[in-house]
PDB file of C-alpha atoms in Angstrom:
ATOM      1  CA  GLN A   1      -0.171  -0.460  -0.271  1.00  0.00           C
ATOM      2  CA  VAL A   2       2.994   2.360   0.270  1.00  0.00           C
ATOM      3  CA  GLN A   3       5.956   2.419  -1.496  1.00  0.00           C
ATOM      4  CA  LEU A   4       9.270   3.660  -0.589  1.00  0.00           C
ATOM      5  CA  VAL A   5      11.983   4.988  -3.199  1.00  0.00           C
ATOM      6  CA  GLU A   6      15.203   6.273  -1.756  1.00  0.00           C
ATOM      7  CA  SER A   7      17.811   8.382  -3.854  1.00  0.00           C
ATOM      8  CA  GLY A   8      20.573  10.387  -3.577  1.00  0.00           C
ATOM      9  CA  GLY A   9      23.468   8.980  -1.847  1.00  0.00           C
ATOM     10  CA  GLY A  10      26.746   8.747  -3.360  1.00  0.00           C
ATOM     11  CA  LEU A  11      30.649   8.575  -2.257  1.00  0.00           C
ATOM     12  CA  VAL A  12      31.897  11.617  -0.217  1.00  0.00           C
ATOM     13  CA  GLN A  13      34.914  12.915   1.746  1.00  0.00           C
ATOM     14  CA  THR A  14      34.601  13.727   5.125  1.00  0.00           C
ATOM     15  CA  GLY A  15      33.006  17.001   6.173  1.00  0.00           C
ATOM     16  CA  GLY A  16      30.945  16.984   2.910  1.00  0.00           C
ATOM     17  CA  SER A  17      27.038  16.802   2.215  1.00  0.00           C
ATOM     18  CA  LEU A  18      24.824  14.747   0.559  1.00  0.00           C
ATOM     19  CA  ARG A  19      20.829  14.854   0.196  1.00  0.00           C
ATOM     20  CA  LEU A  20      18.638  11.798   0.147  1.00  0.00           C
ATOM     21  CA  SER A  21      15.438  11.825  -0.865  1.00  0.00           C
ATOM     22  CA  CYS A  22      12.581   9.081   0.024  1.00  0.00           C
ATOM     23  CA  ALA A  23       9.864   9.533  -2.732  1.00  0.00           C
ATOM     24  CA  ALA A  24       6.488   7.709  -1.575  1.00  0.00           C
ATOM     25  CA  SER A  25       3.383   6.543  -3.731  1.00  0.00           C
ATOM     26  CA  GLY A  26       0.569   4.455  -2.836  1.00  0.00           C
ATOM     27  CA  ARG A  27      -1.677   5.686   0.137  1.00  0.00           C
ATOM     28  CA  THR A  28       1.524   8.077   1.975  1.00  0.00           C
ATOM     29  CA  PHE A  29      -0.948  10.515   2.491  1.00  0.00           C
ATOM     30  CA  SER A  30      -2.388   8.528   5.454  1.00  0.00           C
ATOM     31  CA  SER A  31       0.919   8.193   6.809  1.00  0.00           C
ATOM     32  CA  LEU A  32       1.383  10.027  10.550  1.00  0.00           C
ATOM     33  CA  THR A  33       5.352   9.422  10.505  1.00  0.00           C
ATOM     34  CA  MET A  34       8.515   9.224   8.738  1.00  0.00           C
ATOM     35  CA  GLY A  35      11.759   8.075   9.366  1.00  0.00           C
ATOM     36  CA  TRP A  36      15.259   7.673   8.023  1.00  0.00           C
ATOM     37  CA  PHE A  37      17.730   4.679   9.547  1.00  0.00           C
ATOM     38  CA  ARG A  38      20.889   3.571   8.214  1.00  0.00           C
ATOM     39  CA  GLN A  39      23.080  -0.240   8.722  1.00  0.00           C
ATOM     40  CA  ALA A  40      26.111  -0.347   8.537  1.00  0.00           C
ATOM     41  CA  PRO A  41      27.579  -3.917   7.757  1.00  0.00           C
ATOM     42  CA  GLY A  42      27.811  -6.377  10.413  1.00  0.00           C
ATOM     43  CA  LYS A  43      25.430  -3.763  12.579  1.00  0.00           C
ATOM     44  CA  GLU A  44      22.348  -3.234  13.782  1.00  0.00           C
ATOM     45  CA  ARG A  45      19.854  -0.909  11.729  1.00  0.00           C
ATOM     46  CA  GLU A  46      19.639   2.132  13.565  1.00  0.00           C
ATOM     47  CA  PHE A  47      17.542   4.772  14.599  1.00  0.00           C
ATOM     48  CA  VAL A  48      18.854   8.510  12.374  1.00  0.00           C
ATOM     49  CA  ALA A  49      15.940  10.966  12.061  1.00  0.00           C
ATOM     50  CA  ASN A  50      12.114  11.303  12.318  1.00  0.00           C
ATOM     51  CA  ILE A  51       9.700  13.497  11.231  1.00  0.00           C
ATOM     52  CA  ASN A  52       5.584  13.791  11.455  1.00  0.00           C
ATOM     53  CA  TRP A  53       3.337  13.610   8.310  1.00  0.00           C
ATOM     54  CA  SER A  54       2.766  18.306   8.852  1.00  0.00           C
ATOM     55  CA  GLY A  55       6.504  18.698   9.310  1.00  0.00           C
ATOM     56  CA  SER A  56       5.691  20.469  13.008  1.00  0.00           C
ATOM     57  CA  SER A  57       7.970  17.355  14.703  1.00  0.00           C
ATOM     58  CA  THR A  58      11.702  16.341  14.508  1.00  0.00           C
ATOM     59  CA  TYR A  59      13.684  14.215  15.940  1.00  0.00           C
ATOM     60  CA  TYR A  60      17.006  13.255  15.687  1.00  0.00           C
ATOM     61  CA  ALA A  61      19.920  10.267  16.738  1.00  0.00           C
ATOM     62  CA  ASP A  62      22.575  12.028  19.266  1.00  0.00           C
ATOM     63  CA  SER A  63      24.858  10.782  16.354  1.00  0.00           C
ATOM     64  CA  VAL A  64      23.312  13.332  13.978  1.00  0.00           C
ATOM     65  CA  LYS A  65      21.782  15.920  16.316  1.00  0.00           C
ATOM     66  CA  GLY A  66      23.300  19.685  14.385  1.00  0.00           C
ATOM     67  CA  ARG A  67      24.610  17.976  10.829  1.00  0.00           C
ATOM     68  CA  PHE A  68      21.496  16.110   9.847  1.00  0.00           C
ATOM     69  CA  THR A  69      18.372  17.887   8.924  1.00  0.00           C
ATOM     70  CA  ILE A  70      15.054  15.903   8.343  1.00  0.00           C
ATOM     71  CA  SER A  71      12.530  18.164   6.294  1.00  0.00           C
ATOM     72  CA  ARG A  72       8.993  16.715   3.708  1.00  0.00           C
ATOM     73  CA  ASP A  73       7.073  18.180   0.611  1.00  0.00           C
ATOM     74  CA  ASN A  74       3.901  17.083   1.243  1.00  0.00           C
ATOM     75  CA  ALA A  75       2.959  18.300  -2.452  1.00  0.00           C
ATOM     76  CA  LYS A  76       5.958  16.066  -3.301  1.00  0.00           C
ATOM     77  CA  ASN A  77       5.443  13.268  -1.289  1.00  0.00           C
ATOM     78  CA  THR A  78       9.039  13.506  -0.369  1.00  0.00           C
ATOM     79  CA  VAL A  79      11.360  13.217   2.713  1.00  0.00           C
ATOM     80  CA  TYR A  80      15.000  14.568   2.550  1.00  0.00           C
ATOM     81  CA  LEU A  81      17.729  13.672   4.643  1.00  0.00           C
ATOM     82  CA  GLN A  82      20.150  16.640   4.522  1.00  0.00           C
ATOM     83  CA  MET A  83      23.528  15.511   5.617  1.00  0.00           C
ATOM     84  CA  ASN A  84      26.254  17.765   6.623  1.00  0.00           C
ATOM     85  CA  SER A  85      30.017  17.796   8.172  1.00  0.00           C
ATOM     86  CA  LEU A  86      29.517  13.840   7.417  1.00  0.00           C
ATOM     87  CA  LYS A  87      32.062  11.548   8.720  1.00  0.00           C
ATOM     88  CA  PRO A  88      33.136   7.663   7.828  1.00  0.00           C
ATOM     89  CA  GLU A  89      31.114   6.475  10.877  1.00  0.00           C
ATOM     90  CA  ASP A  90      28.117   8.240   8.686  1.00  0.00           C
ATOM     91  CA  THR A  91      28.859   4.820   5.854  1.00  0.00           C
ATOM     92  CA  ALA A  92      25.836   2.745   6.048  1.00  0.00           C
ATOM     93  CA  VAL A  93      23.237   1.798   3.819  1.00  0.00           C
ATOM     94  CA  TYR A  94      20.867   4.619   4.504  1.00  0.00           C
ATOM     95  CA  TYR A  95      16.628   4.098   4.498  1.00  0.00           C
ATOM     96  CA  CYS A  96      13.324   5.431   4.335  1.00  0.00           C
ATOM     97  CA  ALA A  97      10.490   4.478   6.465  1.00  0.00           C
ATOM     98  CA  ALA A  98       6.998   4.394   7.364  1.00  0.00           C
ATOM     99  CA  VAL A  99       4.074   4.178   9.453  1.00  0.00           C
ATOM    100  CA  THR A 100       0.366   4.492   8.738  1.00  0.00           C
ATOM    101  CA  LYS A 101      -0.407   4.674  12.627  1.00  0.00           C
ATOM    102  CA  PRO A 102       0.470   5.964  16.244  1.00  0.00           C
ATOM    103  CA  ILE A 103       3.514   5.126  17.392  1.00  0.00           C
ATOM    104  CA  TYR A 104       5.485   5.917  20.365  1.00  0.00           C
ATOM    105  CA  PHE A 105       8.822   4.325  20.334  1.00  0.00           C
ATOM    106  CA  ILE A 106       9.947   6.309  16.915  1.00  0.00           C
ATOM    107  CA  ARG A 107      13.091   5.446  17.786  1.00  0.00           C
ATOM    108  CA  LEU A 108      12.260   1.465  17.011  1.00  0.00           C
ATOM    109  CA  SER A 109      12.611   0.109  13.707  1.00  0.00           C
ATOM    110  CA  ALA A 110      10.169  -3.019  14.377  1.00  0.00           C
ATOM    111  CA  ASN A 111       7.726   0.199  14.423  1.00  0.00           C
ATOM    112  CA  TYR A 112       7.606   1.299  11.070  1.00  0.00           C
ATOM    113  CA  ASP A 113       5.441  -0.438   8.541  1.00  0.00           C
ATOM    114  CA  TYR A 114       7.268   0.214   5.371  1.00  0.00           C
ATOM    115  CA  TRP A 115      10.754   0.552   4.311  1.00  0.00           C
ATOM    116  CA  GLY A 116      12.722   1.653   0.932  1.00  0.00           C
ATOM    117  CA  GLN A 117      15.380  -0.072  -0.230  1.00  0.00           C
ATOM    118  CA  GLY A 118      17.976   1.253   0.428  1.00  0.00           C
ATOM    119  CA  THR A 119      21.199   3.849  -1.100  1.00  0.00           C
ATOM    120  CA  GLN A 120      23.894   3.610  -0.338  1.00  0.00           C
ATOM    121  CA  VAL A 121      26.181   6.431   1.830  1.00  0.00           C
ATOM    122  CA  THR A 122      30.017   6.500   1.754  1.00  0.00           C
ATOM    123  CA  VAL A 123      31.821   8.988   3.289  1.00  0.00           C
ATOM    124  CA  SER A 124      35.909   8.199   3.038  1.00  0.00           C
ATOM    125  CA  SER A 125      39.020  10.043   4.812  1.00  0.00           C
TER     126      SER A 125
END
């Protein structure tokens, strides 16, 4: 019912910037929350950022706070993740996620119902 497609990943040097996009289709209009997660090889998927449908509330993992910005353009059904001051430890596959019901533990990947295919972000030193 909800399809998510990420784009914008790539290779960047330490201190550089990337802007990820997540285009949603289907019944995304009814989604209450959108999130970004990332997963490095051999590690668990971890929370990055979250935004409600109106864009009035945002949350960030401590590791990216002050460097990353999540935003959305509801006219385009698209969520963005602006990543600045990138570090090698930011290297991971980044996933867009959506949930169509209220959730409390927004940082838990298991609470999201729909996922994109992921886009690779590699930060070199």
